[in-house]
PDB file of C-alpha atoms in Angstrom:
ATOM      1  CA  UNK A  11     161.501-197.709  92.938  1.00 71.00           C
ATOM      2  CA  UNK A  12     160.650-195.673  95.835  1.00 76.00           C
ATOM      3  CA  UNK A  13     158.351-193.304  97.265  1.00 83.00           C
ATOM      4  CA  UNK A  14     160.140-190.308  95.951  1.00 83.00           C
ATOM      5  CA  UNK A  15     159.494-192.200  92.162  1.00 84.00           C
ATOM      6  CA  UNK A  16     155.466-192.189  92.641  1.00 86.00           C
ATOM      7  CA  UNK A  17     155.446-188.411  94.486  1.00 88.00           C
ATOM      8  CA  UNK A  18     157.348-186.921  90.944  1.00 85.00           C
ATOM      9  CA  UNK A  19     154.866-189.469  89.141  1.00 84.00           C
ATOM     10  CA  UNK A  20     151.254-188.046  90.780  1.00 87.00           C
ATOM     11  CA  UNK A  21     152.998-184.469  90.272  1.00 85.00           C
ATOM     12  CA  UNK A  22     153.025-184.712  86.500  1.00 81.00           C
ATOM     13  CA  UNK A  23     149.547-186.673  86.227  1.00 81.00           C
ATOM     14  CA  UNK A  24     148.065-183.954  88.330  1.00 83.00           C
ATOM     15  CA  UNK A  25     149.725-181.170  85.840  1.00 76.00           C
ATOM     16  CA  UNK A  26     148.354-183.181  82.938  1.00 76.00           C
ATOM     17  CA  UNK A  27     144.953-183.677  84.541  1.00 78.00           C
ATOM     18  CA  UNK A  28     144.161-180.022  84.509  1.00 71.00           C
ATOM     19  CA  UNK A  29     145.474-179.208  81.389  1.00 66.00           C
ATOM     20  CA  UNK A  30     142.932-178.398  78.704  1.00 62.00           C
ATOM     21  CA  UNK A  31     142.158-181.778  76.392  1.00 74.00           C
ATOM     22  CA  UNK A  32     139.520-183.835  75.735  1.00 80.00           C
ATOM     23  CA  UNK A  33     139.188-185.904  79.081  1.00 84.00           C
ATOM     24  CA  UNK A  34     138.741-182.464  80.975  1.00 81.00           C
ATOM     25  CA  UNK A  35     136.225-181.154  78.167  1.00 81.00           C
ATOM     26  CA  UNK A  36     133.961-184.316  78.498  1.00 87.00           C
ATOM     27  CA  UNK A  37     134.298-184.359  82.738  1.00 88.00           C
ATOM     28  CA  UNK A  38     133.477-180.679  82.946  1.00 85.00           C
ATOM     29  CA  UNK A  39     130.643-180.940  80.689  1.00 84.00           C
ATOM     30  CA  UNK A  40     129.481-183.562  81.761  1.00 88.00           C
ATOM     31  CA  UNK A  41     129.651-182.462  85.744  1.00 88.00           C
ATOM     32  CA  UNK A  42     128.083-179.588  84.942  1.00 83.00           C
ATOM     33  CA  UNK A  43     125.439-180.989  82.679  1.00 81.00           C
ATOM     34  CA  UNK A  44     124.092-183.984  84.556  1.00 84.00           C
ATOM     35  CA  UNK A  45     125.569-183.032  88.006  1.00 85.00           C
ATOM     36  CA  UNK A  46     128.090-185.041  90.268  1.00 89.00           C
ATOM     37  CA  UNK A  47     127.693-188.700  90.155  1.00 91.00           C
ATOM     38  CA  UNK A  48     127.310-188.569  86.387  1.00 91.00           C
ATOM     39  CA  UNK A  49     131.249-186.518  86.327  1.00 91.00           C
ATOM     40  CA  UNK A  50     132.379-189.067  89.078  1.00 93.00           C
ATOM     41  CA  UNK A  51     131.053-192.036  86.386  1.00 94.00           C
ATOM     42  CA  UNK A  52     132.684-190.276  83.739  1.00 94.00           C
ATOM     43  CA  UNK A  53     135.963-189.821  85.772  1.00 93.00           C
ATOM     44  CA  UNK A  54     135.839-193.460  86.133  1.00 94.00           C
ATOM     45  CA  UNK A  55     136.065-194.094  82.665  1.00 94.00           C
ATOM     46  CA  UNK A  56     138.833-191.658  82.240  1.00 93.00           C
ATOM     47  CA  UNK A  57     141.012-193.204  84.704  1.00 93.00           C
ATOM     48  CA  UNK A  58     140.635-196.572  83.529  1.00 94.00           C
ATOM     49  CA  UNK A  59     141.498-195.705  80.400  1.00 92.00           C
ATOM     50  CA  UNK A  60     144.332-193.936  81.146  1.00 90.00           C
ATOM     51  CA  UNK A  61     145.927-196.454  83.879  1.00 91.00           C
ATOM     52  CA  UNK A  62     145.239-199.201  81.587  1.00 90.00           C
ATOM     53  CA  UNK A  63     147.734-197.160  78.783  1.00 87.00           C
ATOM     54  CA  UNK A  64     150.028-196.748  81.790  1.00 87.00           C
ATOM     55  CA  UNK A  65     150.602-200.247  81.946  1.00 87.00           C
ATOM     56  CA  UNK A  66     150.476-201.006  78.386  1.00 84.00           C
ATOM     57  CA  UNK A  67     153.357-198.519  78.123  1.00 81.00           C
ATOM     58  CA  UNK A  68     154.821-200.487  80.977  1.00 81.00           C
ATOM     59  CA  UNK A  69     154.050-204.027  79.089  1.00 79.00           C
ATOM     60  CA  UNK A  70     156.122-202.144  75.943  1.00 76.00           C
ATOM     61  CA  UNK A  71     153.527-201.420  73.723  1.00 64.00           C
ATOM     62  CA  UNK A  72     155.164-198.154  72.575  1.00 62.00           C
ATOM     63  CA  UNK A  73     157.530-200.508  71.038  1.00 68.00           C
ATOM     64  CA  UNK A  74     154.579-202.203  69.424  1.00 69.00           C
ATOM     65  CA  UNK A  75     153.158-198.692  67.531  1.00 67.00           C
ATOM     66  CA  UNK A  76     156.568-198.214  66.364  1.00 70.00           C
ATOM     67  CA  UNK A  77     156.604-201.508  64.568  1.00 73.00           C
ATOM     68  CA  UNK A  78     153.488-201.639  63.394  1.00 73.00           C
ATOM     69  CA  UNK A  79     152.697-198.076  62.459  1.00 78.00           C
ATOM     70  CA  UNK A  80     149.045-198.791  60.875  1.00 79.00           C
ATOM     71  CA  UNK A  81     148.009-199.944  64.412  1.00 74.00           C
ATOM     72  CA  UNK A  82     148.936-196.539  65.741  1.00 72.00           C
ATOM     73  CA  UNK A  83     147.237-195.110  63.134  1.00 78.00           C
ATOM     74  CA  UNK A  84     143.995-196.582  63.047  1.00 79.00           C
ATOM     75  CA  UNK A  85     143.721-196.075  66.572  1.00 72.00           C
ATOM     76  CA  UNK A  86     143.896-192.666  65.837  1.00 75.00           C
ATOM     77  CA  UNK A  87     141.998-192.222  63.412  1.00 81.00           C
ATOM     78  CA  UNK A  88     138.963-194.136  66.212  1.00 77.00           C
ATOM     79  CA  UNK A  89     139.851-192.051  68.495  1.00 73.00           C
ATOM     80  CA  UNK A  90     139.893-188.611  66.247  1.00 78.00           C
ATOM     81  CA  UNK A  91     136.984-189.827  64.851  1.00 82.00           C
ATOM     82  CA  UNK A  92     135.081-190.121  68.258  1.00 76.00           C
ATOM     83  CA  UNK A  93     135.968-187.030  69.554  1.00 75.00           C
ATOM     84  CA  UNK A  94     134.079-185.135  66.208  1.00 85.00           C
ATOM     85  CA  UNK A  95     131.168-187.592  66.730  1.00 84.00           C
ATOM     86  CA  UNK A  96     130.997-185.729  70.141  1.00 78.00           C
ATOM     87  CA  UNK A  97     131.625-182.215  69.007  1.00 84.00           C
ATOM     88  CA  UNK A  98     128.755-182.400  66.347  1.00 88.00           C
ATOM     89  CA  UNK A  99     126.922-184.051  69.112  1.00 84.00           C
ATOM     90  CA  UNK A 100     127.336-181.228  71.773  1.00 80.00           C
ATOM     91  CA  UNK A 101     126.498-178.720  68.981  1.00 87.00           C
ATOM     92  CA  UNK A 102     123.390-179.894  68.202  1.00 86.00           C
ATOM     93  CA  UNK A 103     122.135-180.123  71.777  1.00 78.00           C
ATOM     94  CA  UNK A 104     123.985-176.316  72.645  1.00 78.00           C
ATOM     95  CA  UNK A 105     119.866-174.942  72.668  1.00 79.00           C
ATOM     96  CA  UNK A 106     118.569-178.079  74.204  1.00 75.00           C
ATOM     97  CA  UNK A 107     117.276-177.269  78.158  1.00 68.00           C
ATOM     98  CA  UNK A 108     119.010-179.726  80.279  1.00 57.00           C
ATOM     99  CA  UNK A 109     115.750-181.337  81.231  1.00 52.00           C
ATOM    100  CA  UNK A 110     114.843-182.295  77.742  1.00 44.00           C
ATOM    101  CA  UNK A 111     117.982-184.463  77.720  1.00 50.00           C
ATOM    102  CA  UNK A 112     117.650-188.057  78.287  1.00 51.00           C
ATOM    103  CA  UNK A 113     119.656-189.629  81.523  1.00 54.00           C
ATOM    104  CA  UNK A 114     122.258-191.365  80.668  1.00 60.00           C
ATOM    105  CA  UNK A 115     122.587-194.932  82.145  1.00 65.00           C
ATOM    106  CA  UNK A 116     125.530-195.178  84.846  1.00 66.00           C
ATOM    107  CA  UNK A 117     127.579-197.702  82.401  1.00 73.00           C
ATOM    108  CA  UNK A 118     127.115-195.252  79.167  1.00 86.00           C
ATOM    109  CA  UNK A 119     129.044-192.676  81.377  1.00 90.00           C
ATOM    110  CA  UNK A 120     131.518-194.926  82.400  1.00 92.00           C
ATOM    111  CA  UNK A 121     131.694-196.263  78.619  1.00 92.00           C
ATOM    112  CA  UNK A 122     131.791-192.323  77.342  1.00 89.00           C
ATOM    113  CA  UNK A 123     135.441-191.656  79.711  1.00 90.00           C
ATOM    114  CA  UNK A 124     136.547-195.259  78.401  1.00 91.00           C
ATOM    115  CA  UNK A 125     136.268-193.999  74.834  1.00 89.00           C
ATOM    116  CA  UNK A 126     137.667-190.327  74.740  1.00 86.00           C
ATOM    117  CA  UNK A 127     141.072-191.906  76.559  1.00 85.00           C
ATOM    118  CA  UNK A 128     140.890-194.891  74.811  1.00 84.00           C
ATOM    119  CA  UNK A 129     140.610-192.716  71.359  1.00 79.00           C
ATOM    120  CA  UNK A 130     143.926-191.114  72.263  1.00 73.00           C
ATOM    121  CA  UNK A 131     147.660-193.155  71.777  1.00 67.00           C
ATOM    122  CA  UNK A 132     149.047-190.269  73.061  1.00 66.00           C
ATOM    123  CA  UNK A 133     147.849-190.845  76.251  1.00 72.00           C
ATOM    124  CA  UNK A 134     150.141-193.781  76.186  1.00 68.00           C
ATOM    125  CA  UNK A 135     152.911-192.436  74.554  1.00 68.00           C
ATOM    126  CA  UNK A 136     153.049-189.828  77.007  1.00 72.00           C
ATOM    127  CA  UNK A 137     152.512-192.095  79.618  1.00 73.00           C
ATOM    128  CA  UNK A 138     155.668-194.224  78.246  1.00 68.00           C
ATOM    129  CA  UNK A 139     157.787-190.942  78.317  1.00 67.00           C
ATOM    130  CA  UNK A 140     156.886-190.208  81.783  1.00 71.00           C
ATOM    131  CA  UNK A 141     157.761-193.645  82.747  1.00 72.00           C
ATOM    132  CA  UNK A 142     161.231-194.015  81.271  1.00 65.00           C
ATOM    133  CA  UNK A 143     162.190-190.339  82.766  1.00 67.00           C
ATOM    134  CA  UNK A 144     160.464-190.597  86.362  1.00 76.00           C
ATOM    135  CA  UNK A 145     161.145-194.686  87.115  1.00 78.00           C
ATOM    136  CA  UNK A 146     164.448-197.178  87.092  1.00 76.00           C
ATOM    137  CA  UNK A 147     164.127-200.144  84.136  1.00 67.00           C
ATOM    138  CA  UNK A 148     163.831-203.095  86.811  1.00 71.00           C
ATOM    139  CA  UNK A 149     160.391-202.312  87.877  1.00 74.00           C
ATOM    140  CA  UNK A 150     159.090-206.187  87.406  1.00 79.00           C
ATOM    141  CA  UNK A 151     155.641-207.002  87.562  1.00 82.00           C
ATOM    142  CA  UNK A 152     154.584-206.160  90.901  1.00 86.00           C
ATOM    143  CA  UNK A 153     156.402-202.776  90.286  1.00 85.00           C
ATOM    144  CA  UNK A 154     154.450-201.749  86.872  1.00 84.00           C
ATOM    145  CA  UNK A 155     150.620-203.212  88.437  1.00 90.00           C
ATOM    146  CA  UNK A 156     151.718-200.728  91.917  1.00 91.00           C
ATOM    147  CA  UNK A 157     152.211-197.629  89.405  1.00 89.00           C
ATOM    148  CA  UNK A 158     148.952-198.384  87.254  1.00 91.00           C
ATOM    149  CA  UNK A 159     146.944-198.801  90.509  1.00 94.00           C
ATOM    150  CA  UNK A 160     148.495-195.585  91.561  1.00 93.00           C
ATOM    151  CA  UNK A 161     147.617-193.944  88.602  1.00 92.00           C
ATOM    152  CA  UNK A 162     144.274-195.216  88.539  1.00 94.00           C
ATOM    153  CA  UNK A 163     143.810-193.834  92.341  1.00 95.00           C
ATOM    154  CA  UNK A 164     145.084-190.609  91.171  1.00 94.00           C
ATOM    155  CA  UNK A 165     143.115-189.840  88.628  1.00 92.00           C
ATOM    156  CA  UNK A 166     139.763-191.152  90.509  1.00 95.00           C
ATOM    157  CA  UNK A 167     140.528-188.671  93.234  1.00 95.00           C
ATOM    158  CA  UNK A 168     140.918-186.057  90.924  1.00 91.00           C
ATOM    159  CA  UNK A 169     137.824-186.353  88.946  1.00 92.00           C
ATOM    160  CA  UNK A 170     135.706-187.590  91.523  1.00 93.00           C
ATOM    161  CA  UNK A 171     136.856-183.729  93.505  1.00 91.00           C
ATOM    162  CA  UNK A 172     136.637-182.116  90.545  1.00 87.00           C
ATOM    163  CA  UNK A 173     132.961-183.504  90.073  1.00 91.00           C
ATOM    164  CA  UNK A 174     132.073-182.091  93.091  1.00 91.00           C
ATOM    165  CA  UNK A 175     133.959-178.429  92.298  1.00 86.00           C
ATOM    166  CA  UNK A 176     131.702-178.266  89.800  1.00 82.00           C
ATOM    167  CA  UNK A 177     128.102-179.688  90.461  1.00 80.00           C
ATOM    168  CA  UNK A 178     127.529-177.674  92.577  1.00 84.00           C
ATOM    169  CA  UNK A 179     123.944-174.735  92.447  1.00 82.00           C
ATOM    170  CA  UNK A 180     126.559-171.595  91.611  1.00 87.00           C
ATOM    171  CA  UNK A 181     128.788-173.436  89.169  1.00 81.00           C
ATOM    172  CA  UNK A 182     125.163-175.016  87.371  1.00 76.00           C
ATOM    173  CA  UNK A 183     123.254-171.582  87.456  1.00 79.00           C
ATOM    174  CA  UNK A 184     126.244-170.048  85.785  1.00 80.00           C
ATOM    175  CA  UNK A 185     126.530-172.694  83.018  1.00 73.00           C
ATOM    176  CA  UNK A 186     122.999-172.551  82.471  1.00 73.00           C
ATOM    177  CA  UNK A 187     123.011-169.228  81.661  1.00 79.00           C
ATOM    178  CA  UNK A 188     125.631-169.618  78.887  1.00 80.00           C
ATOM    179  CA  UNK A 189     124.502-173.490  77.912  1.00 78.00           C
ATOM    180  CA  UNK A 190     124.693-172.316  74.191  1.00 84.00           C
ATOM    181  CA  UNK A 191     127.639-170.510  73.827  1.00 85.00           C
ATOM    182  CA  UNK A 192     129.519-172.239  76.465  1.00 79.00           C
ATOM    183  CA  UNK A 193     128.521-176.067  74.456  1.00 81.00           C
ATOM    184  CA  UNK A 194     129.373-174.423  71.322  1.00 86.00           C
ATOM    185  CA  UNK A 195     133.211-173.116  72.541  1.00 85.00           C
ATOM    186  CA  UNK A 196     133.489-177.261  73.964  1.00 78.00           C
ATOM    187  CA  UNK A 197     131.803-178.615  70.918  1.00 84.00           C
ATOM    188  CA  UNK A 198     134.216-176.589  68.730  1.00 87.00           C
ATOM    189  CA  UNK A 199     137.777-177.297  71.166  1.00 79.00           C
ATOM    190  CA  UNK A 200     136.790-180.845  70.911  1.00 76.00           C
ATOM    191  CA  UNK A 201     136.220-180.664  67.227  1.00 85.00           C
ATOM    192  CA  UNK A 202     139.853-178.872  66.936  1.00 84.00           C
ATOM    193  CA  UNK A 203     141.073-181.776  68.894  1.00 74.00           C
ATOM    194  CA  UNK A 204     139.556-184.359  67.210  1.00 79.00           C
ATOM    195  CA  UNK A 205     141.375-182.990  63.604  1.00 84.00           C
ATOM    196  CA  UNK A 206     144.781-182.214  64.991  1.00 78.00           C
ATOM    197  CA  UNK A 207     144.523-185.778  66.762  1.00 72.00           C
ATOM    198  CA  UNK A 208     143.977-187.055  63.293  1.00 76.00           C
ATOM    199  CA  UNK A 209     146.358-184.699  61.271  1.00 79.00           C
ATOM    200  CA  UNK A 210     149.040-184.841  63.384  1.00 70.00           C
ATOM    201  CA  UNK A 211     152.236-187.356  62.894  1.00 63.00           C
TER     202      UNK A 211
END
């Protein structure tokens, strides 16, 4: 493994990073909502969760799922049902003022990223593609705990900046204005999300 490995590696977590799904929803909500260190917390959560499948794909648990298909399965069906439980959730609140919400402890955002990339296999399935196309077999041990750090790093960076993108005065004022439709339009992508996660094989 060399540099040139890792460079193609961050590449195609960055592409995935901004691509619309669940982890984006909840970060840009939630930056928005409840302002920068609350996305940053969130972030956190996200990453871990999604380094931590890195090196589980590493470990071979791909191989695992594929041998034990209910495993797979019920994770999904956790994870599907999670992301509903925060669609009906985001609904409700869509005519709530921000101010009437309660603030969130800094573990229960950290625990909210943990869950919505936890919820998802394919995070680690995809992860476990990437790997085999992108990095030799012989990685060993030190080799797979570099790539999750790496991943982890990424992904901090990335939601920690985008955090700050968007807790900022013009990028609140404008969601304020359109709290209820814009909550409804998450509430209802997540909610999509959520079923196809569960419907799909």
């Amino acid at each position: 493994m060399d540099a040139g490995h890792l460079i193609a590696f961050n590449l195609t977590l960055i592409a995935a990073l901004i691509s619309p799904g669940p982890a984006m929803l909840v970060a840009l909500r939630t930056s928005l909502t409840e302002g920068r260190r609350a996305g940053a917390l969130v972030g956190m959560g996200l990453g871990m969760a999604a380094a931590l499948w890195t090196l589980l794909a590493l470990l071979g648990l791909s191989v695992a799922f594929t041998l034990f298909p209910w495993a797979y399965l019920a994770l999904k069906v956790l994870g599907a049902g999670y992301l509903l439980y925060l669609a009906v959730t985001i609904w409700r609140e869509a005519r709530t003022p921000l101010s009437a919400a309660p603030p969130r402890r800094t573990g229960g955002h950290v625990l909210r990223g943990l869950l919505v990339n936890l919820g998802n296999p394919k995070s680690m399935l995809f992860a476990a593609s990437v790997l085999v196309v992108i990095f030799p077999r012989d990685l060993g041990m030190g080799g797979a705990l570099l790539i999750t750090l790496n991943h982890l790093a990424v992904e901090w960076l990335a939601y920690g900046a985008f955090a700050a993108m968007l807790s900022t005065r013009p990028a609140r004022d404008g969601y304020l204005s359109l709290k209820p439709l814009l909550d409804r339009i998450a509430a209802t992508v997540l909610a999509a999300l959520g079923l196809r996660l569960l419907l799909q094989r």
